[in-house]
Short mmCIF file of C-alpha atoms and ligand atoms in Angstrom, two decimals:
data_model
loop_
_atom_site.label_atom_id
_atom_site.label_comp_id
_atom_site.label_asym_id
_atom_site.label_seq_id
_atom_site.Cartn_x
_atom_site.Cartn_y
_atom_site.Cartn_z
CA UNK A 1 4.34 36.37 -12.04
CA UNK A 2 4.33 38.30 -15.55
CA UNK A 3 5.80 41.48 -15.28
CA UNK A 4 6.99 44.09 -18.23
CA UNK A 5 10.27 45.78 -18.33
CA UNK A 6 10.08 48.75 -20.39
CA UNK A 7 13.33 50.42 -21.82
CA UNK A 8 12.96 54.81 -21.03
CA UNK A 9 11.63 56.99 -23.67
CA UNK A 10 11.68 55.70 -27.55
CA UNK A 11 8.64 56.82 -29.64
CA UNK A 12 5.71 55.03 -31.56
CA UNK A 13 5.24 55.40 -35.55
CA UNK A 14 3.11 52.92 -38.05
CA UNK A 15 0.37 51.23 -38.12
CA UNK A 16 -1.26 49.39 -35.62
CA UNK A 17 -4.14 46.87 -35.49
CA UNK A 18 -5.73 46.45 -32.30
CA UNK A 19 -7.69 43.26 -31.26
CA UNK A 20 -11.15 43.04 -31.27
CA UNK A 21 -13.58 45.06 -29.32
CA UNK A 22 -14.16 42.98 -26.15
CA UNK A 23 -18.01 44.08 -25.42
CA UNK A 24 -19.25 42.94 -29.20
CA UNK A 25 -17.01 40.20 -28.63
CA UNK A 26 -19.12 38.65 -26.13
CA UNK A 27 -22.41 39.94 -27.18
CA UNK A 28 -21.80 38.35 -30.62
CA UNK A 29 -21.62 35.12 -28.62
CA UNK A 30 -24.62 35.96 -26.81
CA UNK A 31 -26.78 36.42 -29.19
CA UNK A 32 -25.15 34.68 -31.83
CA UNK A 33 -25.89 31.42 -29.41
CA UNK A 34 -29.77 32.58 -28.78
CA UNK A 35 -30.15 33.45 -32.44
CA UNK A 36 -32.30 31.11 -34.81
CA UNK A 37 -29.57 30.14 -37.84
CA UNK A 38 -25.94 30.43 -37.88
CA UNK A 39 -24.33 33.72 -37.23
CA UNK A 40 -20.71 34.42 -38.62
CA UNK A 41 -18.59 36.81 -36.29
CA UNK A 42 -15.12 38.31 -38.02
CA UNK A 43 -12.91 40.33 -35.96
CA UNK A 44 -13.74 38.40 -32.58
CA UNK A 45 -11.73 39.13 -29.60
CA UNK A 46 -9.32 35.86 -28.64
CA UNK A 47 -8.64 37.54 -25.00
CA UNK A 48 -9.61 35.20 -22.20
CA UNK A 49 -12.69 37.72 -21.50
CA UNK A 50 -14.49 36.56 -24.64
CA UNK A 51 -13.17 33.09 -24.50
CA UNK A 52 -14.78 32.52 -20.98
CA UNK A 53 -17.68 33.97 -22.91
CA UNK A 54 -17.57 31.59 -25.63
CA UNK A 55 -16.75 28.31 -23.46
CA UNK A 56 -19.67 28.96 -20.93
CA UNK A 57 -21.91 28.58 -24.31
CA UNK A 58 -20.58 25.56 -25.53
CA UNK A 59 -21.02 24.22 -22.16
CA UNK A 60 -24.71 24.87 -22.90
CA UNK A 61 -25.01 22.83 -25.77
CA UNK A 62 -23.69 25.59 -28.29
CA UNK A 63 -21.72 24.46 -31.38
CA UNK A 64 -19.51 27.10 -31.99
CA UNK A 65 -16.84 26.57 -34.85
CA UNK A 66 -13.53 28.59 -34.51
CA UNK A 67 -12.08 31.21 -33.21
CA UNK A 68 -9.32 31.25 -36.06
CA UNK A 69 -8.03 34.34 -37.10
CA UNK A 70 -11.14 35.95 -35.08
CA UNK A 71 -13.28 34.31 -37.18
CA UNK A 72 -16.54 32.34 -35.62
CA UNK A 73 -18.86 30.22 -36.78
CA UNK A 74 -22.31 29.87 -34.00
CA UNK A 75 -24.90 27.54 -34.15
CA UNK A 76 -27.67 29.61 -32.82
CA UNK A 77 -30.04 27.17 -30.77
CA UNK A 78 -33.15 29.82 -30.35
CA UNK A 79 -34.13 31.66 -27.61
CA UNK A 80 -34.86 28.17 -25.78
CA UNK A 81 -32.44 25.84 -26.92
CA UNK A 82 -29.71 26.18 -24.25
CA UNK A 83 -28.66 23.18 -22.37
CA UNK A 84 -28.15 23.13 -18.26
CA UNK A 85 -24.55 23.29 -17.84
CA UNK A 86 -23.20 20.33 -16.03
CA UNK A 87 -20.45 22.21 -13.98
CA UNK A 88 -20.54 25.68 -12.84
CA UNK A 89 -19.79 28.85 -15.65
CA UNK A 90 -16.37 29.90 -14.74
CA UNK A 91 -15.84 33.45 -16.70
CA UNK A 92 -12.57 33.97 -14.84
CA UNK A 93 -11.82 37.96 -14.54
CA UNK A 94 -14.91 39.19 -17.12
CA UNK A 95 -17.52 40.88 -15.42
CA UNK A 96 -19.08 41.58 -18.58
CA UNK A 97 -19.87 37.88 -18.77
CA UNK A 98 -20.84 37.60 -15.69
CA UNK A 99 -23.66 40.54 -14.91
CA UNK A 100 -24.95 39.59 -18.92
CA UNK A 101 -25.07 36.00 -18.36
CA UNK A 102 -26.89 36.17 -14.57
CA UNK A 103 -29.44 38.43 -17.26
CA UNK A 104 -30.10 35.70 -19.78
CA UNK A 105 -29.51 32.57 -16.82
CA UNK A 106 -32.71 34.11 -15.07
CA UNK A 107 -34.62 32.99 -17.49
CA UNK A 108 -33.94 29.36 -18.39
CA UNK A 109 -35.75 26.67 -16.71
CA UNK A 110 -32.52 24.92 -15.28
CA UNK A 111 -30.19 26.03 -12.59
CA UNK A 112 -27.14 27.57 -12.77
CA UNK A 113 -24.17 28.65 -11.23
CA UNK A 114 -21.67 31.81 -12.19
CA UNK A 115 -17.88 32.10 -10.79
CA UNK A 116 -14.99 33.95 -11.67
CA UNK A 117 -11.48 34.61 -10.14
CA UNK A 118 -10.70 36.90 -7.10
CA UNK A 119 -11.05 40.18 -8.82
CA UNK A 120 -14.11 39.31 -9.93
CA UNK A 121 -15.57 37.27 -6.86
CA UNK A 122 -14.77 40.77 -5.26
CA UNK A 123 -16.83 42.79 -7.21
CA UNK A 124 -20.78 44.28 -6.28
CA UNK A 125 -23.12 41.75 -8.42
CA UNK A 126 -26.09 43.14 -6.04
CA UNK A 127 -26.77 46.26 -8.66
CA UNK A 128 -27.63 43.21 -11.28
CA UNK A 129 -29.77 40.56 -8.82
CA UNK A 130 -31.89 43.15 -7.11
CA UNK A 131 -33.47 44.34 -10.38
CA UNK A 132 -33.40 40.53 -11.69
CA UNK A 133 -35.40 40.22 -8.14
CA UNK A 134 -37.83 42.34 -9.05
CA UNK A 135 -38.68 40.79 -12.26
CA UNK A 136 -39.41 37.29 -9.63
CA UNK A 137 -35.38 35.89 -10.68
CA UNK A 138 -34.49 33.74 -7.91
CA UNK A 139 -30.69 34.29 -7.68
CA UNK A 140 -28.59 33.87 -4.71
CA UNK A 141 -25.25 35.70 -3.73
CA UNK A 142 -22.38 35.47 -1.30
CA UNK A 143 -23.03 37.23 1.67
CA UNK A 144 -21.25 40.75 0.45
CA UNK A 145 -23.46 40.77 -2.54
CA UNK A 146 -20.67 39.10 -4.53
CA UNK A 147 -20.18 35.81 -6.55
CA UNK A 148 -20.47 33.00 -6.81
CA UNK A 149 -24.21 33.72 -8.45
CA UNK A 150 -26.40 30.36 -7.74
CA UNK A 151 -29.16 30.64 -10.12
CA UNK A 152 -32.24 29.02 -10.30
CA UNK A 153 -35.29 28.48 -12.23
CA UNK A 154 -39.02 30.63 -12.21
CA UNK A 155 -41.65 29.57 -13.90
CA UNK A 156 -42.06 33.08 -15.43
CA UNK A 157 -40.13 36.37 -15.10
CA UNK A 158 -42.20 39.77 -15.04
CA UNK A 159 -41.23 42.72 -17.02
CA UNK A 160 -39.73 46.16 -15.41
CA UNK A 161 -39.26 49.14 -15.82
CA UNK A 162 -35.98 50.11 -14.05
CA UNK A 163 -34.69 53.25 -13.45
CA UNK A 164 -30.99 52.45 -13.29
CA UNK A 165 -28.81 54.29 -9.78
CA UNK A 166 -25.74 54.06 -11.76
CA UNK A 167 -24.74 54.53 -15.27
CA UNK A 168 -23.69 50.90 -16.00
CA UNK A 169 -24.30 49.16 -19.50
CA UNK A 170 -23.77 46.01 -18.00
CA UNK A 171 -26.58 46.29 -16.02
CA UNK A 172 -28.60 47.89 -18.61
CA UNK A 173 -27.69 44.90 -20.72
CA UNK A 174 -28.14 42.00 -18.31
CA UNK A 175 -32.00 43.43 -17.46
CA UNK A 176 -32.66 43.34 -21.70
CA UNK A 177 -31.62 40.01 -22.00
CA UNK A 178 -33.63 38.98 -19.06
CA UNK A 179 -36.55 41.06 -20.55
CA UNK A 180 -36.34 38.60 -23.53
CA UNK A 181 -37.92 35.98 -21.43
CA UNK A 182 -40.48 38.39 -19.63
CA UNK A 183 -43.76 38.74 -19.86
CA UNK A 184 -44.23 41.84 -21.23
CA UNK A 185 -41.85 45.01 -22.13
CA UNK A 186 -38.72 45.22 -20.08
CA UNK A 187 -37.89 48.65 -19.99
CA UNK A 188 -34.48 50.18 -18.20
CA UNK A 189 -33.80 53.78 -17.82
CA UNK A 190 -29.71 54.86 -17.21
CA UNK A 191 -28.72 58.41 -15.47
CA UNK A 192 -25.89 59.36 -18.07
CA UNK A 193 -25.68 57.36 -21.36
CA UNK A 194 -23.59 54.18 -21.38
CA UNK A 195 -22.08 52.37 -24.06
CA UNK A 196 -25.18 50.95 -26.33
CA UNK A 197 -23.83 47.43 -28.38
CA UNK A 198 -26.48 44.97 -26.91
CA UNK A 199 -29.30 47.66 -28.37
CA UNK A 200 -27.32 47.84 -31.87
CA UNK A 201 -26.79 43.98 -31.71
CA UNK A 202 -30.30 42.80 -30.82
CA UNK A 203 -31.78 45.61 -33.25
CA UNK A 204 -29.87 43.74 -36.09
CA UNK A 205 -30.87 40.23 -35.33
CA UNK A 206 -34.42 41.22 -35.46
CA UNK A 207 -35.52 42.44 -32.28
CA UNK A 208 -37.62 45.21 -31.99
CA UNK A 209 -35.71 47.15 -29.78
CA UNK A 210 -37.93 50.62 -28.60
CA UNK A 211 -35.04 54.05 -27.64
CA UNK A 212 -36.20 57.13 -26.53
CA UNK A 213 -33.39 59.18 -25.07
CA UNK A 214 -31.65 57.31 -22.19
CA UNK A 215 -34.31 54.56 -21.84
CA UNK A 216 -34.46 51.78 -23.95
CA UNK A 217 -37.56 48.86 -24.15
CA UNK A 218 -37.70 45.25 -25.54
CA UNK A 219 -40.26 43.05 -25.99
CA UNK A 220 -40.62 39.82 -23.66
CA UNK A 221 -40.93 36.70 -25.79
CA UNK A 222 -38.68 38.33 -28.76
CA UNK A 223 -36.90 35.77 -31.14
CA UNK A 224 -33.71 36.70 -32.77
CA UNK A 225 -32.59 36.10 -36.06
CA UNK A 226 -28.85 35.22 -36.57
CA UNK A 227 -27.05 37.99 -38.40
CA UNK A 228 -23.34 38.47 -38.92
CA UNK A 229 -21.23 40.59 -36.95
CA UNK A 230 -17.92 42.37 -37.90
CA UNK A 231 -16.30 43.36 -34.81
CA UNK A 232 -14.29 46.86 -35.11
CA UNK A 233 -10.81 47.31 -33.23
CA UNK A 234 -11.22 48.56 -29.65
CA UNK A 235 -11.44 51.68 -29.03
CA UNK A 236 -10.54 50.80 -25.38
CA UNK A 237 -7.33 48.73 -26.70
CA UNK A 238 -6.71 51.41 -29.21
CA UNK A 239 -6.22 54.28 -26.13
CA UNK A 240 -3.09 53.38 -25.12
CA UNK A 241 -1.73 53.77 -28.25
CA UNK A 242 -3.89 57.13 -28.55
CA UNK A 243 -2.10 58.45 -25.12
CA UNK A 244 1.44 56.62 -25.26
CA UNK A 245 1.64 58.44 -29.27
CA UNK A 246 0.23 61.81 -27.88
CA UNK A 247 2.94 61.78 -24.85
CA UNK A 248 6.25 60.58 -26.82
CA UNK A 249 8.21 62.64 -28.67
CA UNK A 250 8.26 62.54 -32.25
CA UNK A 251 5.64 60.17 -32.60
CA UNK A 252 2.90 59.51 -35.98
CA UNK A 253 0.94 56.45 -35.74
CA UNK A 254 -2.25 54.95 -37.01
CA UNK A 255 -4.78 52.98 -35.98
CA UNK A 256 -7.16 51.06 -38.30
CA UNK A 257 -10.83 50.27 -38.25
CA UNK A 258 -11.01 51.16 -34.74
CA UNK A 259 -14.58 51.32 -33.11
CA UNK A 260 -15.97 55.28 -32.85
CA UNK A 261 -19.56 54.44 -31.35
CA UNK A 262 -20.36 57.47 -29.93
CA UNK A 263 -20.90 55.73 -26.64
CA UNK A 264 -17.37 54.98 -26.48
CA UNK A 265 -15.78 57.97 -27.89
CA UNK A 266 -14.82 59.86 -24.77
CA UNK A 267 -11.87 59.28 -25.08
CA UNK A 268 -11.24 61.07 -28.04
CA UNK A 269 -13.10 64.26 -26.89
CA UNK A 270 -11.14 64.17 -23.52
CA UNK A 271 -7.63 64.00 -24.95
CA UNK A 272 -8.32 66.59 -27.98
CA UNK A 273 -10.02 68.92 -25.21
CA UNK A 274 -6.16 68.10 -23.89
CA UNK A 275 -4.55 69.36 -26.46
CA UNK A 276 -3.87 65.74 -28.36
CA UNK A 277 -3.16 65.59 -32.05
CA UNK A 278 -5.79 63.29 -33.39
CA UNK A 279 -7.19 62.72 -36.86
CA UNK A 280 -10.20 60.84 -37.20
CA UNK A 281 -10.18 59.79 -41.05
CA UNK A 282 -12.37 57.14 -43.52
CA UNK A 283 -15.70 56.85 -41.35
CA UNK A 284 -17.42 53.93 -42.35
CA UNK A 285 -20.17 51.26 -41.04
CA UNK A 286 -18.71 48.09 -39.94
CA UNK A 287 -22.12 45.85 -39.65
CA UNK A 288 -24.23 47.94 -37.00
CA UNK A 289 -20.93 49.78 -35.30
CA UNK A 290 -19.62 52.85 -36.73
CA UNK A 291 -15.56 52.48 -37.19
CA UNK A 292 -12.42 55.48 -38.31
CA UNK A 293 -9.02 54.71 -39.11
CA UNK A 294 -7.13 57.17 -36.32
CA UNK A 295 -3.90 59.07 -36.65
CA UNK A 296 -2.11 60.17 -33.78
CA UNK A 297 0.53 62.24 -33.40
CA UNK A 298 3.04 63.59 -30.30
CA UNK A 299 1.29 66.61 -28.68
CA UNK A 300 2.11 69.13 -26.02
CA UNK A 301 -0.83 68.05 -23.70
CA UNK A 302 -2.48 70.45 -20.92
CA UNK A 303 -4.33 69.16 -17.91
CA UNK A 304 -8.47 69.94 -17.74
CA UNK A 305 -11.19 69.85 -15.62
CA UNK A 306 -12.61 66.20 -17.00
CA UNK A 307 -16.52 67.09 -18.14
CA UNK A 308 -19.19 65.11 -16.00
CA UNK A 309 -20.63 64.04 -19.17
CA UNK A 310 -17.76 61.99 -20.58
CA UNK A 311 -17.23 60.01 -17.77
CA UNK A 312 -19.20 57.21 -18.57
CA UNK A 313 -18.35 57.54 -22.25
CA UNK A 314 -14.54 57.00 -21.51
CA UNK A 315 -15.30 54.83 -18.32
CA UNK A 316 -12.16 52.14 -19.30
CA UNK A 317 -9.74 54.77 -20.30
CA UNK A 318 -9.06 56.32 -17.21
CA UNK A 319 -6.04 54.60 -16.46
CA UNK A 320 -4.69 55.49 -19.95
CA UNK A 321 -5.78 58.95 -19.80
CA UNK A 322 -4.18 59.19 -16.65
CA UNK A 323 -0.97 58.40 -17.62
CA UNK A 324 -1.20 61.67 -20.05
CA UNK A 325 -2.51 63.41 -17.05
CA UNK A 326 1.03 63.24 -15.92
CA UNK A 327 2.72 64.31 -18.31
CA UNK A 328 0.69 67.14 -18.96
CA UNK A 329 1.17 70.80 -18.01
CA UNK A 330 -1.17 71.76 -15.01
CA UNK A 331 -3.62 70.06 -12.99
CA UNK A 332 -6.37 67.50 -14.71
CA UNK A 333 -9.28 66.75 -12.43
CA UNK A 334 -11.48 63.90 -12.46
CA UNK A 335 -14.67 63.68 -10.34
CA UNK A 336 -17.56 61.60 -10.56
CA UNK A 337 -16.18 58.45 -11.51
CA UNK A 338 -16.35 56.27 -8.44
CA UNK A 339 -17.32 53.26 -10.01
CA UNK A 340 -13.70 52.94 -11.20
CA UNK A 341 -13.37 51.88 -7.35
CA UNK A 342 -15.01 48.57 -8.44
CA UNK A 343 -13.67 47.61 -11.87
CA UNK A 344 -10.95 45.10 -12.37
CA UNK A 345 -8.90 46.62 -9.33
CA UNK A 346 -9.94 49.86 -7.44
CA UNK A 347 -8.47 51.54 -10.40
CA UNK A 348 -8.13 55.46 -8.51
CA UNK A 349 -6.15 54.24 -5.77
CA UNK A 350 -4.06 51.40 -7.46
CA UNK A 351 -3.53 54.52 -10.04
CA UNK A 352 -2.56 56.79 -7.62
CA UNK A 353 0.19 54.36 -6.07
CA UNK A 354 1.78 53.75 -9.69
CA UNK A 355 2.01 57.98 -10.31
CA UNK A 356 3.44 58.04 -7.08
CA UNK A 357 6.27 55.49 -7.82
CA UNK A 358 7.08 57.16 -11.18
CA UNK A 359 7.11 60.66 -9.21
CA UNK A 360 3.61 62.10 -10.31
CA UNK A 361 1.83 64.17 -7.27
CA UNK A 362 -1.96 62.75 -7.29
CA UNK A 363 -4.39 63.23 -5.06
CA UNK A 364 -7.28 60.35 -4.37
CA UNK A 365 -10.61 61.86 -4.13
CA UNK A 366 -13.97 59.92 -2.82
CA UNK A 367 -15.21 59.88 -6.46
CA UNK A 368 -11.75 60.70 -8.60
CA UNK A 369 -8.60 61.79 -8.44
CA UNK A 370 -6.37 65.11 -9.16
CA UNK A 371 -3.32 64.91 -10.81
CA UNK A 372 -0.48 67.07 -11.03
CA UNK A 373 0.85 67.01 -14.24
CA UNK A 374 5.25 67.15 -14.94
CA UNK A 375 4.74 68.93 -17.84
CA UNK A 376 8.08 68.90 -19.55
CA UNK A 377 10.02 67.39 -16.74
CA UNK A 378 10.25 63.39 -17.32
CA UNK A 379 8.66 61.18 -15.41
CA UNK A 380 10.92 58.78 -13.01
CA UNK A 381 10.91 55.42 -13.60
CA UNK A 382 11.00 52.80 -10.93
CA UNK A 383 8.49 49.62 -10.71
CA UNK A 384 4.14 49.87 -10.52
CA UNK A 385 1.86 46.96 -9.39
CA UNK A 386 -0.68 46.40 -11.62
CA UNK A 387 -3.03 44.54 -9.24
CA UNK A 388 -3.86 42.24 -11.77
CA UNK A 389 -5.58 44.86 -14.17
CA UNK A 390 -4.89 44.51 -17.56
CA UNK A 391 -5.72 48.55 -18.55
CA UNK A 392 -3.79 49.68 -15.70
CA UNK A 393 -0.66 47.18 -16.86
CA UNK A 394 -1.04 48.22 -20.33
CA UNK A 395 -1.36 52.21 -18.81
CA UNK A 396 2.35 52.18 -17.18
CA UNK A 397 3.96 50.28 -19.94
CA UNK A 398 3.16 53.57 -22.19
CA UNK A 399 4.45 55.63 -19.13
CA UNK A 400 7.70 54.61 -19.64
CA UNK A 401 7.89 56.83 -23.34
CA UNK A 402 7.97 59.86 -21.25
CA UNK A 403 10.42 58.01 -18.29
CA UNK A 404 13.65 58.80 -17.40
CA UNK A 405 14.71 55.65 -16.16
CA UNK A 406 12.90 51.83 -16.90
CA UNK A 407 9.69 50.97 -15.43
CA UNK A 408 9.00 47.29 -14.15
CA UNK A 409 4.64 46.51 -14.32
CA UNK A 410 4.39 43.69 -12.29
CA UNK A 411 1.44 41.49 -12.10
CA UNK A 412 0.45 41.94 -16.41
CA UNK A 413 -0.81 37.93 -16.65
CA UNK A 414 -4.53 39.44 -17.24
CA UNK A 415 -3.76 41.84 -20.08
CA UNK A 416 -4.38 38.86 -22.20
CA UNK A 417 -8.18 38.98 -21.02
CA UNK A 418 -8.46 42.29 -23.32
CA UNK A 419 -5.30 42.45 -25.46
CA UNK A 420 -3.45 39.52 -26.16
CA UNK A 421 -0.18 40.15 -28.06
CA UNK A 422 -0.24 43.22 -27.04
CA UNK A 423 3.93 43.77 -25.91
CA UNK A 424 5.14 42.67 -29.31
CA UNK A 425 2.16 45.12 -31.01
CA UNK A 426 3.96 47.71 -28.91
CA UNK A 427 7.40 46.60 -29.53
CA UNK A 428 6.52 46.50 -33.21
CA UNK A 429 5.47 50.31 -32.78
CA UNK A 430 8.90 51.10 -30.69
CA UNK A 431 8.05 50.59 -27.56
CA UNK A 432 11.10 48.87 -25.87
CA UNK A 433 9.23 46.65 -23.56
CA UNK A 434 10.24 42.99 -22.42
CA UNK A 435 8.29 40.72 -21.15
CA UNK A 436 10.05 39.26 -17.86
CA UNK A 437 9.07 37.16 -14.55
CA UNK A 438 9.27 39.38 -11.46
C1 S3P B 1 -18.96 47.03 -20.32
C2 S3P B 1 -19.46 48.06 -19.55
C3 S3P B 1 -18.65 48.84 -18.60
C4 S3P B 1 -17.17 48.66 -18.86
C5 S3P B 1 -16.80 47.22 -19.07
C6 S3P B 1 -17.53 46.66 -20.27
C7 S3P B 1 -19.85 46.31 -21.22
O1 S3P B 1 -18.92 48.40 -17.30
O2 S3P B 1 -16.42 49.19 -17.79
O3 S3P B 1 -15.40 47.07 -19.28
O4 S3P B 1 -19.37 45.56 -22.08
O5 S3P B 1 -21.07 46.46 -21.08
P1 S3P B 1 -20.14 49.03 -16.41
O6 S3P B 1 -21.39 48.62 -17.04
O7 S3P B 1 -19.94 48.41 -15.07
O8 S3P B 1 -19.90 50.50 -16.42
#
C-alpha cells in the first residue's frame, strides 16, 4: 500500500502550480463530448477522476485526442450522438462522474450501467435517482441506494422542478444534464449555494441557461455548441498549500492561476477570518472561470466558529482546514457539514482519528466536529490512515510542518485521482516527504 513519510517541520517558499481543477475537468469532457464541433480543453486534470471521466466517453463512441500536457482535443458527437457502451462505465473512486453521468445516461435510448470502487459503491446515489425518477428515468440501484446504477432507456423524460434537500452541485448538475433531454424546462432549486461550473460551462457552449438566485433552469431539447475551455488550477488542490504555508514557520509561497469562483472560495474567507496571511493578486478571466495568482505566507492562526454559510462553499477543504484547526490557538467549530460523512471516506470521523494520533483533542459531532487547537505547542507525530481519501492523505502530509516527530499517511494510492505528482510538488516547495510502501 502507498504510504508517505514526512520528515518534522521544514517550511514551504516558491511557486507552485497546481493541477487542474477536477470539476471543469470532467465537465469539459461532458460537454465537450455532447457539443456540436470540436472543443479544445487546456489545463485538463490527468488525475484518475477525470480520466475515468474521459474513458467512459470514448467508450461511447467519443474521439477524444490527448491528454498531453493537459491539453484535449473532443470530437463533440451532438446531443444524440453517443454510442451504447459495450461494457459497464467503471469511474473508479469519482463520484462526480458518477451522479453527472446517471444525469445525462437517463436520457439516451440505450442501457447502461455505472460502477466504481468500494468508496464509491458505498456512497448514497438515491439523492440523484429519486429526482431522475420523477422526471420517468428508469434507473435501478443496489439495495442500500448505492451502485452499481443499471440504467435503462424511456422513451421521453419530463421536466422538474426540484427543490434540492441538500446543498449538492452534483445533484444540481446531474438533474441539468438530464433536463437537456426533457421535455420542457428542468428547473432545480439548492438550500445554500453550491459550486456553479456546469451553469458557467453550458452558458458558454450556447445553452440558454435561466439563474435567479439559488435556482437555476434549462431548456429540454438544448443543443450545445463546442467552445474551448481553459481549466484554472484547483482551488481545492491549491488548499493544502494555502494551510500547510499558513501553519509553517517562515513560509512565502505562491500559487498561480488558481480558480477563485466565488462558489469555491470558502476557503479563503475561512482561513483569513483565521487569521491567515493571504494575498489574492492579478484577477483575471480564464474562459468562463474567474482565476488569482495567491500568495501565502506563515500566520499565527486562531480557531473560529466556522459560518453556516461557507460550508458548502469550502465543502472539500475541510480536511485541510482542519489540519490548521490544530494548530491554531483556541477552539474552531464546525457544524452543519454532515455530508462530509459521505464523501470519499466519512471524512469527520476518519479526521478525528488522524488529530488524535498526532495529539490534537477533537470532538466528533452528528453534523461536525470541534477541535482543540495546540496553538504554539507542536503537534506529535506518529502514523494516520487515510482511508483511501486523497484530501485527507494530502491533509496530514502538511501536518507534519508543524510536527515534532515524522508522520507516516498510509493508504495515499488515490491522491492521484485529484493531484497527481503531488509529493514531489511538495518536496519541490520543502516539504520533506517520501513516498514509501507501508
Ligand atoms: C463536486 C461537488 C461536491 C464536491 C465534489 C465535486 C462537483 O460534491 O464535494 O468533490 O464537481 O460537482 P456534492 O455535490 O456532493 O457536494
Amino acid at each position: 500500500m502507498r504510504a508517505y513519510r514526512i520528515a518534522p517541520g521544514g517550511t514551504l517558499r516558491g511557486e507552485v502550480r497546481v493541477p487542474g481543477d477536477k470539476s471543469i475537468s470532467h465537465r469539459a469532457i461532458m460537454l465537450g463530448a455532447l457539443a456540436d464541433g470540436d472543443t479544445t480543453v487546456t489545463g485538463f486534470l490527468e488525475g484518475a477522476d477525470s480520466l475515468a471521466t474521459l474513458a467512459a466517453f470514448r467508450s461511447m463512441g467519443v474521439a477524444i485526442e490527448g491528454p498531453e500536457a493537459g491539453r484535449l482535443r473532443i470530437r463533440g458527437v451532438g446531443r444524440d450522438g453517443l454510442r451504447a457502451p459495450s461494457a459497464p462505465l467503471d469511474v473508479g473512486n469519482a463520484g462526480t462522474a458518477m451522479r453527472l453521468l446517471c444525469g445525462l445516461l437517463a436520457g439516451q435510448p440505450f442501457a447502461s450501467k455505472l460502477v466504481g470502487d468500494a468508496s464509491l459503491s458505498r456512497r448514497p446515489m438515491r439523492r440523484v435517482t429519486e429526482p431522475l425518477a420523477r422526471m420517468g428515468a428508469d434507473i435501478e440501484t443496489a439495495e442500500a441506494g448505492t451502485a452499481p446504477l443499471t440504467i435503462r432507456p424511456v422513451s421521453q423524460l419530463e421536466s422538474i422542478d426540484y427543490a434540492m434537500p441538500v446543498a449538492s452541485a452534483q445533484v444540481k448538475s446531474c438533474l441539468l444534464l438530464a433536463g437537456l433531454y426533457a421535455d420542457g424546462d428542468t428547473c432545480v432549486s439548492e438550500p445554500a449555494v453550491t459550486r456553479d461550473h456546469t451553469e458557467r460551462m453550458l452558458a458558454t457552449f450556447g445553452c440558454r441557461v435561466r439563474r435567479e438566485r439559488q435556482r437555476v433552469c434549462v431548456p429540454g431539447g438544448a443543443r450545445l455548441t463546442a467552445a474551448p475551455v481553459e481549466v484554472p488550477a484547483d482551488i481545492s488542490s491549491a488548499a493544502f498549500f494555502l494551510v500547510g504555508a499558513s501553519i509553517a514557520d517562515g513560509a512565502d509561497l505562491t500559487l498561480p492561476a488558481v480558480g477563485i469562483n466565488p462558489t469555491r472560495v470558502g476557503v479563503l474567507h475561512i482561513l483569513k477570518a483565521m487569521g491567515a496571511d493571504i494575498a489574492v493578486a492579478n484577477r483575471r478571466q480564464c474562459g468562463a472561470e474567474p482565476v488569482a495568482d495567491l500568495r501565502v505566507r506563515s500566520a499565527r492562526l486562531q480557531g473560529i466558529e466556522i459560518p453556516a454559510a461557507q460550508v458548502p462553499l469550502a465543502i472539500d477543504e475541510f480536511p485541510a482546514l482542519f489540519v490548521a484547526a490544530a494548530c491554531a490557538d483556541g477552539e474552531t467549530l464546525l457544524t452543519g457539514a454532515e455530508e462530509l460523512r459521505v464523501k470519499e471516506s466519512d471524512r469527520i470521523a476518519v479526521m478525528a482519528a488522524g488529530l488524535a494520533q498526532l495529539g490534537v483533542a477533537a470532538e466528533v459531532l452528528r453534523d461536525g466536529i470541534r477541535i482543540q487547537g495546540r496553538g504554539a505547542a507542536p503537534l506529535g507525530g506518529g502514523s494516520v490512515d487515510s482511508h483511501g481519501d486523497h484530501r485527507i492523505a494530502m491533509a496530514f502530509a502538511m501536518a507534519a510542518l508543524r510536527a515534532s516527530a515524522p508522520i507516516l499517511v498510509r493508504d495515499c494510492a488515490n491522491v492521484d485521482t485529484s493531484f497527481p505528482g503531488f509529493a514531489a510538488l511538495a518536496v519541490g516547495a520543502g516539504l520533506g516527504i517520501d513516498e514509501a510502501v507501508a
